[in-house]
Coordinates of C-alpha atoms in Angstrom, one line a residue:
Chain B
X143 CA -1.6 -21.6 10.7
X144 CA -3.4 -24.9 11.4
X145 CA -1.4 -27.7 9.7
X146 CA -4.5 -29.2 8.1
X147 CA -5.4 -25.8 6.6
X148 CA -1.9 -25.3 5.4
X149 CA -1.9 -28.8 3.8
X150 CA -5.2 -28.2 2.0
X151 CA -4.0 -24.8 0.8
X152 CA -0.7 -26.2 -0.5
X153 CA -2.4 -29.2 -2.2
X154 CA -5.0 -26.9 -3.7
X155 CA -2.4 -24.7 -5.2
X156 CA -0.6 -27.6 -6.7
X157 CA -3.9 -29.1 -8.0
X158 CA -5.0 -25.8 -9.5
X159 CA -1.7 -25.2 -11.2
X160 CA -1.6 -28.8 -12.5
X161 CA -5.2 -28.6 -13.8
X162 CA -4.6 -25.4 -15.7
X163 CA -1.3 -26.3 -17.3
X164 CA -2.5 -29.7 -18.4
X165 CA -5.9 -28.6 -19.7
X166 CA -7.0 -28.2 -23.3
X167 CA -10.6 -27.2 -22.6
X168 CA -11.3 -23.7 -21.4
X169 CA -13.5 -24.8 -18.6
X170 CA -10.7 -26.8 -17.0
X171 CA -8.2 -23.9 -17.4
X172 CA -10.7 -21.6 -15.7
X173 CA -11.3 -24.2 -12.9
X174 CA -7.6 -24.4 -12.2
X175 CA -7.2 -20.6 -12.1
X176 CA -10.1 -20.3 -9.7
X177 CA -8.8 -23.0 -7.4
X178 CA -5.5 -21.2 -7.3
X179 CA -7.1 -17.9 -6.4
X180 CA -9.2 -19.4 -3.6
X181 CA -6.3 -21.5 -2.3
X182 CA -3.9 -18.6 -1.9
X183 CA -6.4 -16.2 -0.2
X184 CA -5.9 -17.9 3.3
X185 CA -2.2 -17.8 2.8
X186 CA -2.2 -14.0 2.1
X187 CA -4.6 -13.2 5.0
X188 CA -2.9 -15.6 7.4
X189 CA -1.6 -13.0 9.8
X190 CA -5.0 -11.2 10.1
X191 CA -3.2 -7.8 9.9
X192 CA -5.5 -5.2 8.3
X193 CA -2.9 -4.7 5.5
X194 CA -2.9 -8.5 4.9
X195 CA -6.7 -8.6 4.7
X196 CA -6.6 -5.6 2.4
X197 CA -4.1 -7.4 0.2
X198 CA -6.2 -10.6 0.1
X199 CA -9.4 -8.6 -0.8
X200 CA -7.5 -6.8 -3.6
X201 CA -6.0 -10.0 -4.9
X202 CA -9.4 -11.8 -4.9
X203 CA -11.3 -9.0 -6.7
X204 CA -8.7 -8.7 -9.4
X205 CA -8.2 -12.4 -10.0
X206 CA -11.9 -13.1 -9.9
X207 CA -12.6 -10.3 -12.5
X208 CA -9.8 -11.7 -14.7
X209 CA -11.1 -15.3 -14.4
X210 CA -14.6 -14.2 -15.4
X211 CA -13.1 -12.3 -18.4
X212 CA -11.3 -15.5 -19.4
X213 CA -14.5 -17.4 -19.2
X214 CA -16.3 -14.7 -21.1
X215 CA -13.7 -14.7 -23.9
X216 CA -13.8 -18.5 -24.2
X217 CA -17.6 -18.4 -24.4
X218 CA -17.6 -15.7 -27.1
X219 CA -15.2 -17.9 -29.0
X220 CA -17.3 -21.0 -28.5
X221 CA -20.4 -19.1 -29.6
X222 CA -18.8 -17.9 -32.9
X223 CA -16.6 -20.8 -33.8
X224 CA -17.9 -23.7 -31.7
X225 CA -14.4 -24.4 -30.4
X226 CA -13.6 -24.9 -26.7
X227 CA -10.0 -25.9 -27.3
X228 CA -7.5 -23.4 -25.9
X229 CA -5.2 -23.5 -28.9
X230 CA -8.1 -22.8 -31.3
X231 CA -9.0 -19.3 -30.0
X232 CA -9.6 -17.4 -33.2
X233 CA -12.3 -14.8 -32.8
X234 CA -10.8 -11.3 -32.5
X235 CA -13.0 -10.2 -29.6
X236 CA -12.0 -13.3 -27.7
X237 CA -8.4 -12.7 -28.3
X238 CA -8.6 -9.1 -27.1
X239 CA -10.5 -10.1 -24.0
X240 CA -8.1 -12.9 -23.2
X241 CA -5.1 -10.6 -23.6
X242 CA -6.8 -8.2 -21.1
X243 CA -7.6 -11.0 -18.7
X244 CA -4.2 -12.5 -18.8
X245 CA -2.6 -9.1 -18.3
X246 CA -4.8 -8.6 -15.2
X247 CA -3.8 -12.1 -13.9
X248 CA -0.1 -11.5 -14.4
X249 CA 0.1 -7.8 -13.5
X250 CA 1.1 -6.4 -16.8
X251 CA 0.6 -2.7 -17.4
X252 CA -2.0 -1.2 -17.3
X253 CA -3.5 -3.8 -15.0
X254 CA -0.6 -3.8 -12.5
X255 CA -1.9 -1.5 -9.8
X256 CA -2.9 -4.4 -7.5
X257 CA 0.5 -6.1 -7.5
X258 CA 2.8 -4.0 -5.3
X259 CA 0.1 -3.6 -2.7
X260 CA -0.7 -7.3 -2.6
X261 CA 2.9 -8.2 -2.3
X262 CA 3.5 -5.6 0.4
X263 CA 0.6 -7.0 2.5
X264 CA 1.7 -10.6 2.4
X265 CA 4.5 -12.4 4.2
X266 CA 7.7 -13.1 2.3
X267 CA 7.0 -16.7 1.5
X268 CA 3.5 -15.9 0.3
X269 CA 4.9 -13.1 -1.8
X270 CA 7.3 -15.6 -3.3
X271 CA 4.3 -17.9 -4.2
X272 CA 2.5 -14.9 -5.7
X273 CA 5.4 -13.9 -7.8
X274 CA 6.4 -17.3 -9.2
X275 CA 3.8 -20.0 -8.8
X276 CA 0.7 -17.9 -9.4
X277 CA 2.2 -16.6 -12.6
X278 CA 2.7 -20.0 -14.1
X279 CA -0.8 -20.9 -15.2
X280 CA -1.6 -17.6 -16.9
X281 CA 1.7 -17.7 -18.7
X282 CA 0.8 -21.3 -19.9
X283 CA -2.5 -20.0 -21.2
X284 CA -0.7 -17.1 -23.0
X285 CA 1.7 -19.6 -24.5
X286 CA -1.0 -21.8 -25.8
X287 CA -2.9 -18.9 -27.4
X288 CA 0.0 -16.7 -28.4
X289 CA -0.2 -17.4 -32.1
X290 CA -3.6 -15.7 -32.3
X291 CA -3.1 -12.7 -30.1
X292 CA -2.4 -9.2 -31.3
X293 CA 1.4 -8.6 -31.5
X294 CA 1.0 -4.8 -31.3
X295 CA -1.0 -5.0 -28.1
X296 CA 1.4 -7.4 -26.5
X297 CA 4.4 -5.5 -27.5
X298 CA 3.0 -2.2 -26.2
X299 CA 1.9 -3.8 -22.9
X300 CA 5.4 -5.3 -22.6
X301 CA 7.2 -2.0 -23.2
X302 CA 4.9 -0.2 -20.9
X303 CA 5.5 -2.8 -18.2
X304 CA 9.2 -2.5 -18.5
X305 CA 8.9 1.2 -18.3
X306 CA 6.6 1.4 -15.4
X307 CA 8.3 -1.5 -13.5
X308 CA 11.6 0.4 -13.8
X309 CA 10.2 3.9 -13.2
X310 CA 7.9 3.1 -10.2
X311 CA 10.6 0.9 -8.5
X312 CA 13.0 3.9 -8.2
X313 CA 11.7 5.5 -5.0
X314 CA 10.6 2.5 -3.1
X315 CA 11.9 1.7 0.3
X316 CA 9.9 -1.4 1.0
X317 CA 11.7 -4.5 -0.5
X318 CA 8.5 -6.4 -1.4
X319 CA 7.3 -3.5 -3.5
X320 CA 10.6 -3.3 -5.2
X321 CA 10.4 -7.0 -6.0
X322 CA 6.8 -6.4 -7.3
X323 CA 8.0 -3.8 -9.7
X324 CA 10.9 -6.1 -10.7
X325 CA 8.3 -8.8 -11.4
X326 CA 6.3 -6.4 -13.6
X327 CA 9.4 -5.4 -15.5
X328 CA 10.4 -9.1 -16.1
X329 CA 6.8 -9.9 -17.2
X330 CA 7.3 -7.2 -19.8
X331 CA 10.4 -9.0 -21.2
X332 CA 8.4 -12.3 -21.2
X333 CA 5.5 -10.8 -23.0
X334 CA 7.4 -9.1 -25.7
X335 CA 8.9 -12.3 -27.1
X336 CA 6.0 -14.6 -26.7
X337 CA 4.7 -14.1 -30.3
X338 CA 8.0 -14.8 -31.9
X339 CA 9.6 -17.5 -29.7
X340 CA 7.4 -18.9 -26.9
X341 CA 10.3 -21.1 -25.7
X342 CA 12.2 -18.0 -24.8
X343 CA 9.3 -16.8 -22.6
X344 CA 9.5 -20.1 -20.8
X345 CA 13.2 -19.8 -20.3
X346 CA 12.8 -16.2 -19.0
X347 CA 10.1 -17.4 -16.7
X348 CA 12.0 -20.3 -15.3
X349 CA 15.2 -18.2 -14.7
X350 CA 13.2 -15.4 -13.2
X351 CA 11.4 -17.8 -10.9
X352 CA 14.7 -19.3 -9.8
X353 CA 16.3 -15.9 -9.1
X354 CA 13.2 -14.5 -7.3
X355 CA 13.0 -17.7 -5.2
X356 CA 16.6 -17.2 -4.2
X357 CA 16.0 -13.6 -3.2
X358 CA 12.8 -14.2 -1.3
X359 CA 14.3 -17.2 0.6
X360 CA 17.4 -15.1 1.5
X361 CA 15.2 -12.2 2.7
X362 CA 13.1 -14.6 4.7
X363 CA 16.2 -16.1 6.4
X364 CA 17.4 -12.6 7.4
X365 CA 13.9 -11.2 8.0
X366 CA 14.5 -8.2 5.8
X367 CA 11.5 -6.3 4.7
X368 CA 12.8 -2.8 4.2
X369 CA 15.9 -1.1 3.0
X370 CA 17.2 0.0 6.4
X371 CA 17.1 -3.6 7.7
X372 CA 19.0 -4.7 4.6
X373 CA 21.6 -2.2 5.4
X374 CA 22.3 -3.8 8.7
X375 CA 22.2 -7.4 7.6
X376 CA 25.9 -7.6 6.7
X377 CA 26.8 -7.7 10.4
X378 CA 24.6 -10.7 11.0
X379 CA 25.0 -12.9 7.9
X380 CA 27.9 -11.6 5.8
X381 CA 28.0 -14.5 3.4
X382 CA 24.3 -14.4 2.7
X383 CA 24.6 -10.7 2.2
X384 CA 27.2 -11.2 -0.4
X385 CA 25.2 -13.8 -2.2
X386 CA 22.2 -11.6 -2.1
X387 CA 24.1 -8.9 -3.9
X388 CA 25.1 -11.3 -6.6
X389 CA 21.5 -12.6 -7.0
X390 CA 20.2 -9.0 -7.2
X391 CA 22.7 -8.2 -9.9
X392 CA 21.7 -11.4 -11.7
X393 CA 18.1 -10.3 -11.6
X394 CA 19.1 -7.0 -13.0
X395 CA 20.5 -8.8 -16.0
X396 CA 24.2 -8.1 -15.7
X397 CA 26.6 -10.4 -17.5
X398 CA 28.3 -12.8 -16.6
X399 CA 25.5 -13.8 -14.3
X400 CA 22.6 -16.0 -15.2
X401 CA 20.0 -13.2 -15.5
X402 CA 21.8 -11.9 -18.6
X403 CA 20.8 -15.0 -20.6
X404 CA 17.1 -14.3 -21.2
X405 CA 17.7 -10.7 -22.0
X406 CA 20.4 -11.5 -24.4
X407 CA 18.4 -14.1 -26.2
X408 CA 15.3 -11.9 -26.4
X409 CA 17.2 -9.0 -27.9
X410 CA 18.8 -11.4 -30.4
X411 CA 15.4 -12.8 -31.4
X412 CA 13.7 -9.4 -31.6
X413 CA 16.5 -8.2 -33.8
X414 CA 16.1 -11.2 -36.1
X415 CA 12.4 -10.4 -36.3
X416 CA 13.2 -6.9 -37.6
X417 CA 12.0 -5.3 -34.3
X418 CA 15.2 -3.5 -33.5
X419 CA 13.4 -0.4 -32.2
X420 CA 11.4 -2.4 -29.7
X421 CA 14.6 -4.2 -28.6
X422 CA 16.4 -0.9 -28.1
X423 CA 13.5 0.7 -26.2
X424 CA 13.0 -2.3 -23.9
X425 CA 16.8 -2.5 -23.2
X426 CA 17.0 1.2 -22.4
X427 CA 14.0 0.9 -20.1
X428 CA 15.6 -2.0 -18.2
X429 CA 18.4 0.4 -17.3
X430 CA 16.0 2.0 -14.8
X431 CA 15.5 -1.4 -13.2
X432 CA 19.3 -1.9 -13.2
X433 CA 19.6 1.4 -11.3
X434 CA 17.5 0.3 -8.4
X435 CA 19.0 -3.2 -8.3
X436 CA 22.5 -1.7 -8.2
X437 CA 21.3 0.7 -5.5
X438 CA 19.9 -2.2 -3.5
X439 CA 23.1 -4.2 -3.9
X440 CA 25.2 -1.1 -3.0
X441 CA 23.2 -0.3 0.2
X442 CA 23.2 -4.0 1.2
X443 CA 26.9 -4.5 1.0
X444 CA 29.1 -1.4 0.6
X445 CA 27.5 1.2 3.0
X446 CA 28.1 1.4 6.7
X447 CA 24.9 2.3 8.5
X448 CA 24.8 4.4 11.6
X449 CA 24.5 1.5 14.0
X450 CA 25.4 1.5 17.6
X451 CA 27.9 -1.2 18.7
X452 CA 25.4 -3.5 20.3
X453 CA 23.8 -4.2 16.9
X454 CA 27.1 -5.1 15.3
X455 CA 27.4 -8.7 16.4
X456 CA 24.5 -11.0 16.7
X457 CA 25.4 -14.5 17.8
X458 CA 22.5 -16.3 16.0
X459 CA 19.8 -15.7 13.5
X460 CA 16.3 -16.9 14.0
X461 CA 15.8 -18.9 10.9
X462 CA 18.2 -21.6 9.9
X463 CA 19.1 -21.3 6.2
X464 CA 18.5 -24.6 4.4
X465 CA 20.4 -26.1 1.5
X466 CA 17.9 -24.7 -1.0
X467 CA 19.3 -21.2 -0.7
X468 CA 22.8 -22.4 -1.4
X469 CA 21.7 -24.4 -4.5
X470 CA 19.5 -21.7 -5.9
X471 CA 22.1 -19.0 -5.3
X472 CA 24.7 -21.0 -7.2
X473 CA 22.3 -21.5 -10.0
X474 CA 21.2 -17.9 -10.1
X475 CA 24.7 -16.6 -10.4
X476 CA 26.6 -19.3 -12.4
X477 CA 24.4 -20.7 -15.1
X478 CA 25.4 -18.5 -18.0
X479 CA 28.1 -20.8 -19.4
X480 CA 25.5 -23.6 -19.5
X481 CA 23.2 -21.6 -21.9
X482 CA 23.5 -24.0 -24.9
X483 CA 22.3 -26.8 -22.6
X484 CA 19.5 -24.7 -21.2
X485 CA 18.3 -23.8 -24.7
X486 CA 18.3 -27.3 -26.0
X487 CA 16.6 -28.9 -23.0
X488 CA 13.7 -26.5 -22.5
Chain C
X219 CA -22.6 28.2 -13.9
X220 CA -25.1 30.9 -13.2
X221 CA -27.4 29.2 -15.6
X222 CA -27.1 25.9 -13.7
X223 CA -27.9 27.7 -10.4
X224 CA -31.0 29.3 -11.8
X225 CA -32.1 26.1 -13.4
X226 CA -31.7 24.2 -10.1
X227 CA -33.4 27.0 -8.2
X228 CA -36.4 27.0 -10.5
X229 CA -36.8 23.3 -10.3
X230 CA -36.6 23.5 -6.6
X231 CA -39.3 26.2 -6.4
X232 CA -41.5 24.4 -8.9
X233 CA -41.1 21.2 -7.0
X234 CA -42.2 22.7 -3.8
X235 CA -45.5 23.6 -5.4
X236 CA -46.3 20.3 -7.2
X237 CA -45.2 17.4 -5.1
X238 CA -47.1 14.5 -6.6
X239 CA -45.7 14.3 -10.1
X240 CA -44.2 11.1 -11.4
X241 CA -40.8 12.6 -11.5
X242 CA -40.9 13.2 -7.7
X243 CA -39.1 10.0 -6.7
X244 CA -36.2 10.9 -9.0
X245 CA -35.9 14.5 -8.2
X246 CA -36.9 14.0 -4.5
X247 CA -33.7 15.2 -3.0
X248 CA -34.0 18.5 -4.9
X249 CA -37.4 19.2 -3.5
X250 CA -36.8 18.3 0.1
X251 CA -36.2 20.9 2.7
X252 CA -33.4 19.3 4.6
X253 CA -30.5 17.4 3.1
X254 CA -30.2 15.1 6.1
X255 CA -33.1 13.2 4.7
X256 CA -30.8 11.8 2.1
X257 CA -28.9 9.9 4.8
X258 CA -31.3 9.4 7.7
X259 CA -34.0 11.3 9.5
X260 CA -32.2 11.3 12.9
X261 CA -30.0 14.2 13.6
X262 CA -27.4 14.2 16.4
X263 CA -28.1 16.8 19.1
X264 CA -24.9 18.7 18.5
X265 CA -25.2 19.1 14.8
X266 CA -27.1 22.0 13.2
X267 CA -30.2 21.4 11.1
X268 CA -29.5 21.8 7.4
X269 CA -32.0 24.1 5.8
X270 CA -30.2 24.7 2.5
X271 CA -29.7 21.8 0.0
X272 CA -26.0 21.1 -0.4
X273 CA -25.9 22.2 -4.1
X274 CA -27.0 25.7 -3.1
X275 CA -24.0 26.3 -0.9
X276 CA -21.6 25.7 -3.8
X277 CA -20.0 28.8 -5.2
X278 CA -20.1 28.3 -9.0
X279 CA -17.3 30.6 -10.1
X280 CA -15.3 30.1 -13.3
X281 CA -12.4 32.2 -12.1
X282 CA -12.2 30.2 -8.8
X283 CA -12.2 27.0 -10.8
X284 CA -9.2 28.2 -12.8
X285 CA -7.3 29.2 -9.7
X286 CA -7.9 25.9 -8.1
X287 CA -6.8 24.1 -11.2
X288 CA -3.6 26.2 -11.3
X289 CA -2.9 25.4 -7.6
X290 CA -3.4 21.7 -8.2
X291 CA -1.2 21.7 -11.3
X292 CA 1.6 23.4 -9.4
X293 CA 1.3 20.9 -6.6
X294 CA 1.5 18.1 -9.2
X295 CA 4.6 19.7 -10.7
X296 CA 6.2 19.9 -7.2
X297 CA 5.3 16.2 -6.5
X298 CA 7.0 15.1 -9.8
X299 CA 10.1 17.1 -8.9
X300 CA 10.2 15.5 -5.5
X301 CA 9.8 12.1 -7.0
X302 CA 12.8 12.7 -9.2
X303 CA 14.9 13.6 -6.1
X304 CA 14.0 10.6 -4.0
X305 CA 11.5 9.1 -1.5
X306 CA 9.7 11.8 0.4
X307 CA 11.4 14.6 -1.7
X308 CA 14.8 13.9 -0.1
X309 CA 17.7 12.1 -1.6
X310 CA 17.9 8.4 -0.9
X311 CA 20.9 8.5 1.3
X312 CA 19.2 11.1 3.5
X313 CA 16.2 8.8 3.8
X314 CA 18.5 5.9 4.8
X315 CA 20.7 7.7 7.2
X316 CA 18.1 9.8 9.1
X317 CA 17.5 8.9 12.7
X318 CA 15.3 11.8 13.7
X319 CA 12.7 13.8 11.9
X320 CA 10.5 16.7 13.1
X321 CA 7.0 16.2 11.8
X322 CA 5.0 19.1 13.2
X323 CA 6.4 22.3 14.8
X324 CA 4.2 25.0 16.1
X325 CA 5.6 28.4 15.3
X326 CA 2.9 30.2 13.3
X327 CA -0.8 30.2 12.6
X328 CA -0.1 28.2 9.4
X329 CA 1.2 25.4 11.6
X330 CA -2.0 25.5 13.7
X331 CA -4.1 25.3 10.6
X332 CA -2.8 21.9 9.9
X333 CA -4.7 20.6 12.9
X334 CA -8.3 20.1 13.6
X335 CA -9.8 20.3 17.1
X336 CA -13.0 18.6 18.1
X337 CA -14.9 17.7 21.3
X338 CA -18.0 16.0 22.4
X339 CA -20.1 19.0 21.2
X340 CA -20.6 17.0 18.1
X341 CA -22.7 14.4 20.1
X342 CA -24.3 17.1 22.2
X343 CA -21.9 17.4 25.1
X344 CA -20.6 20.5 26.8
X345 CA -16.8 20.3 26.7
X346 CA -14.9 23.2 25.2
X347 CA -11.6 23.0 23.4
X348 CA -9.5 25.8 21.8
X349 CA -6.1 25.9 20.1
X350 CA -3.9 28.9 19.9
X351 CA -0.2 29.7 19.7
X352 CA 1.6 29.9 23.0
X353 CA 3.9 32.6 24.4
X354 CA 6.5 34.0 21.9
X355 CA 5.0 31.7 19.2
X356 CA 7.1 28.9 20.5
X357 CA 4.5 26.3 21.1
X358 CA 0.8 25.4 20.5
X359 CA -1.5 25.6 23.5
X360 CA -4.5 23.2 23.5
X361 CA -6.8 24.2 26.3
X362 CA -10.4 24.0 27.3
X363 CA -12.8 22.6 29.7
X364 CA -13.8 18.9 29.9
X365 CA -17.4 18.3 30.9
X366 CA -18.5 14.8 31.5
X367 CA -22.2 15.6 31.5
X368 CA -24.0 13.1 29.3
X369 CA -26.2 14.6 26.5
X370 CA -29.8 13.7 27.0
X371 CA -30.7 11.9 23.8
X372 CA -31.6 8.6 25.3
X373 CA -28.8 6.6 23.8
X374 CA -25.5 8.1 24.9
X375 CA -24.0 6.7 28.1
X376 CA -20.7 8.5 28.4
X377 CA -19.4 11.8 27.4
X378 CA -16.5 14.1 27.9
X379 CA -13.7 14.1 25.4
X380 CA -11.7 16.7 23.5
X381 CA -9.2 16.0 20.8
X382 CA -6.8 17.5 18.3
X383 CA -6.0 15.7 15.1
X384 CA -3.7 16.5 12.2
X385 CA -5.3 17.0 8.9
X386 CA -5.1 14.1 6.4
X387 CA -2.1 14.6 4.0
X388 CA -3.5 15.4 0.6
X389 CA -1.7 15.4 -2.7
X390 CA -2.6 17.2 -5.9
X391 CA -6.2 16.7 -7.0
X392 CA -7.3 15.7 -3.6
X393 CA -5.5 12.3 -3.7
X394 CA -4.8 10.5 -0.4
X395 CA -1.2 10.6 0.6
X396 CA 0.5 8.7 3.4
X397 CA 3.5 9.3 5.6
X398 CA 6.3 6.7 5.6
X399 CA 7.6 6.3 9.1
X400 CA 9.1 2.9 8.6
X401 CA 12.6 4.1 9.4
X402 CA 11.7 5.1 12.9
X403 CA 10.6 3.2 16.0
X404 CA 9.5 5.9 18.4
X405 CA 7.4 9.0 18.6
X406 CA 9.2 12.0 20.2
X407 CA 7.0 14.7 21.8
X408 CA 8.2 17.8 23.6
X409 CA 5.2 18.8 25.7
X410 CA 4.3 20.6 28.8
X411 CA 1.0 19.4 30.3
X412 CA -0.9 19.9 33.4
X413 CA -0.7 16.4 34.8
X414 CA -3.6 15.0 33.0
X415 CA -3.2 11.8 31.0
X416 CA -3.7 12.1 27.2
X417 CA -4.2 9.4 24.6
X418 CA -2.1 9.5 21.4
X419 CA -3.9 8.0 18.4
X420 CA -2.4 7.0 15.1
X421 CA -4.7 6.5 12.1
X422 CA -3.5 4.4 9.2
X423 CA -6.1 5.2 6.6
X424 CA -7.1 1.8 5.2
X425 CA -8.0 1.2 1.5
X426 CA -11.3 -0.5 2.3
X427 CA -13.9 1.1 4.6
X428 CA -14.3 -2.0 6.7
X429 CA -11.4 -1.0 8.8
X430 CA -12.0 2.8 8.8
X431 CA -12.5 2.9 12.6
X432 CA -9.2 1.2 13.3
X433 CA -7.0 3.3 15.5
X434 CA -3.7 2.7 17.3
X435 CA -3.6 4.2 20.7
X436 CA -1.2 4.7 23.6
X437 CA -1.1 7.0 26.6
X438 CA 0.9 10.0 27.3
X439 CA 1.2 10.9 31.0
X440 CA 2.1 14.5 31.5
X441 CA 3.9 15.9 34.6
X442 CA 2.3 19.3 35.0
X443 CA 5.5 21.0 36.2
X444 CA 6.9 24.2 34.8
X445 CA 9.5 22.2 32.9
X446 CA 9.1 20.9 29.4
X447 CA 9.0 17.2 29.0
X448 CA 10.4 15.1 26.2
X449 CA 8.3 12.0 25.9
X450 CA 9.3 9.1 23.8
X451 CA 6.6 6.6 22.9
X452 CA 7.9 3.6 21.0
X453 CA 5.6 2.4 18.2
X454 CA 5.7 -1.1 19.6
X455 CA 3.5 0.0 22.5
X456 CA 0.6 1.1 20.4
X457 CA -2.4 -1.2 20.6
X458 CA -5.2 -1.5 18.2
X459 CA -8.7 -0.3 19.0
X460 CA -11.8 0.0 16.8
X461 CA -14.5 2.6 17.6
X462 CA -13.0 2.9 21.0
X463 CA -13.0 -0.8 21.8
X464 CA -9.7 -2.5 22.4
X465 CA -9.4 -5.5 20.0
X466 CA -8.5 -9.0 21.0
X467 CA -6.5 -9.7 17.9
X468 CA -3.5 -7.3 18.4
X469 CA -0.7 -6.7 16.0
X470 CA 2.1 -4.1 15.7
X471 CA 1.4 -1.0 13.8
X472 CA 2.8 -0.9 10.2
X473 CA 4.4 2.5 9.8
X474 CA 4.7 2.6 6.0
X475 CA 1.3 4.1 5.5
X476 CA 0.4 6.4 8.3
X477 CA -2.3 9.0 7.8
X478 CA -2.8 11.2 11.0
X479 CA -1.8 11.6 14.6
X480 CA -4.1 12.8 17.2
X481 CA -4.3 13.6 20.9
X482 CA -7.4 13.0 23.0
X483 CA -8.3 13.7 26.6
X484 CA -11.0 11.7 28.1
X485 CA -10.0 10.9 31.7
X486 CA -13.6 11.3 33.1
X487 CA -12.6 14.2 35.3
X488 CA -14.5 17.5 34.9
X489 CA -12.4 20.6 34.8
X490 CA -10.0 22.6 32.7
X491 CA -7.1 21.2 30.8
X492 CA -4.0 22.6 29.1
X493 CA -1.4 21.1 26.9
X494 CA 1.5 22.9 25.3
X495 CA 3.2 21.2 22.4
X496 CA 6.5 22.4 21.1
X497 CA 7.1 19.9 18.4
X498 CA 6.2 16.3 17.4
X499 CA 8.9 14.2 15.9
X500 CA 10.1 10.7 15.2
X501 CA 13.1 8.9 16.5
X502 CA 14.9 5.8 15.6
X503 CA 15.9 4.6 19.0
X504 CA 18.6 2.0 18.5
X505 CA 18.4 0.9 22.1
X506 CA 14.8 -0.1 21.8
X507 CA 14.6 -3.6 20.5
X508 CA 11.1 -4.6 21.4
X509 CA 9.0 -5.6 18.5
X510 CA 5.6 -5.6 20.1
X511 CA 4.6 -5.1 23.7
X512 CA 1.4 -7.2 23.8
X513 CA 0.6 -10.8 23.3
X514 CA -0.7 -11.6 19.8
X515 CA -3.9 -13.5 19.5
X516 CA -2.3 -16.5 17.9
X517 CA -1.8 -19.2 20.5
X518 CA 1.2 -21.0 19.0
X519 CA 2.9 -18.4 16.8
X520 CA 5.6 -19.8 14.5
X521 CA 9.1 -19.2 15.8

């Protein structure tokens, strides 16, 4: 891509995110969201492949509809209460509309249908941006308005997301779609606790972003986009393969890896809030996700694919792995003992 | 249902008598004699004039509706069961370990019914094409006569093509389904031709209609001898064309959402043609390491 265009897109993404997360007027929040949408469109459609174009069209339509719903909900609130402040969203219609709009932005069930296709159509780095950076502004808005949103609606969307993210991820063979469903499932965990302890949502989001960044960067370094390529990657980069397995298990939420921390704290908080049934249901549903992560990890490391000998040894890989993968992998796997520090600083 | 049909018929007959009522613009399509007026008034020379409105040719039958519903529900049940087994109805390790797969085999009339043949008759040309089972029900024989005579409608410049396309994969309740060929990198065909060159087309049904004419093509050169040929065409060789025009911006085909495969003959030579196909399959050729055979449009691609 033209370096100037790349720079403008990157700066616009940063600008849009900063505008939204630092805003307290609805108009500024909407502006930031729109800037983000428009800035990432050229990144998704960069390769001009029909599937990439299709992904960018789908992304644009969904995000534009969601942004207009956000604007509409803020205007309804301003009409009835005169308040444009994000934290003062009190009118029930506005709250309902905003919940729908944020669910569309994030990809929460039942507005998740666009997410796997969009991720499948974009390159790995763009998919990383879509899964992590583009989720940050809507989660910020959700955080600011969480005290006035309907708990039942959020809980039911969260449980449905965990269910569908686990269920639909089971038969996927394209890695980006699997990561899309993992994202949907994690968003379910983030949404279920936002009413009771918004700080935990942030912790979950940060840890999820870190683990997902690790996975995407590792996949980018080894150019893995489907399961069969993942099966053959141990011959080329055995160390990276082993760390990929650990990161996948961390994303699944297995102790003693980092990914266990948010799940543990969320279950703890839900139980304290007398929501034991919801905690049990969402934990059981994340077992489905655990199954496909385990399967990914198993096929990445333990199986021996039917390769011919000339594929076994490759003397170089195309992309040099930077230090970022090393740092992020260490953090994704080893941060659990530091949980008191994490909780008190975030 | 019978009531609806009589109502529509009576409206149609009444409309034919009184044409100038205010409701005419709204109920116009019901009163018109030919349905093609809904789309455009020009009709291609090869297509038949439509004298019956489309709703008159529907068979309103309650029993048939129930039967169709039962079939669709049983298809849905089968799909759910296949989903529980694994991707494509097979266990996951089968999917990961398979290196060959037979897609279409021609052993009975049912196998032939999965394919559709067409020729330039649809634009007014004179080529003929037929599909039947070969000797001993061991192959399909696609045969006919190619005629490059241009139809005289004032706008067509070229003519003379015959083709055979697989029917689009359809799930329960007429949902679009796709084939996942991402595990493989070559097409494997066992054919016996007559020396004429054929074009193999792959259609990846896009979500939006802007790309509905996109087709990935490559050529299949047959020998014509009495011996069967096993032709391997790697997917990296397929190039993109749209409405028959080869595009500048080329990219490799993505095999995770393939819709149909087709064979076309259009080598501008008048005369008979024959192609026997035993089976069409997929192969994961480990010796083939090429990713894409053509130059991509991007001048300085990232390394």
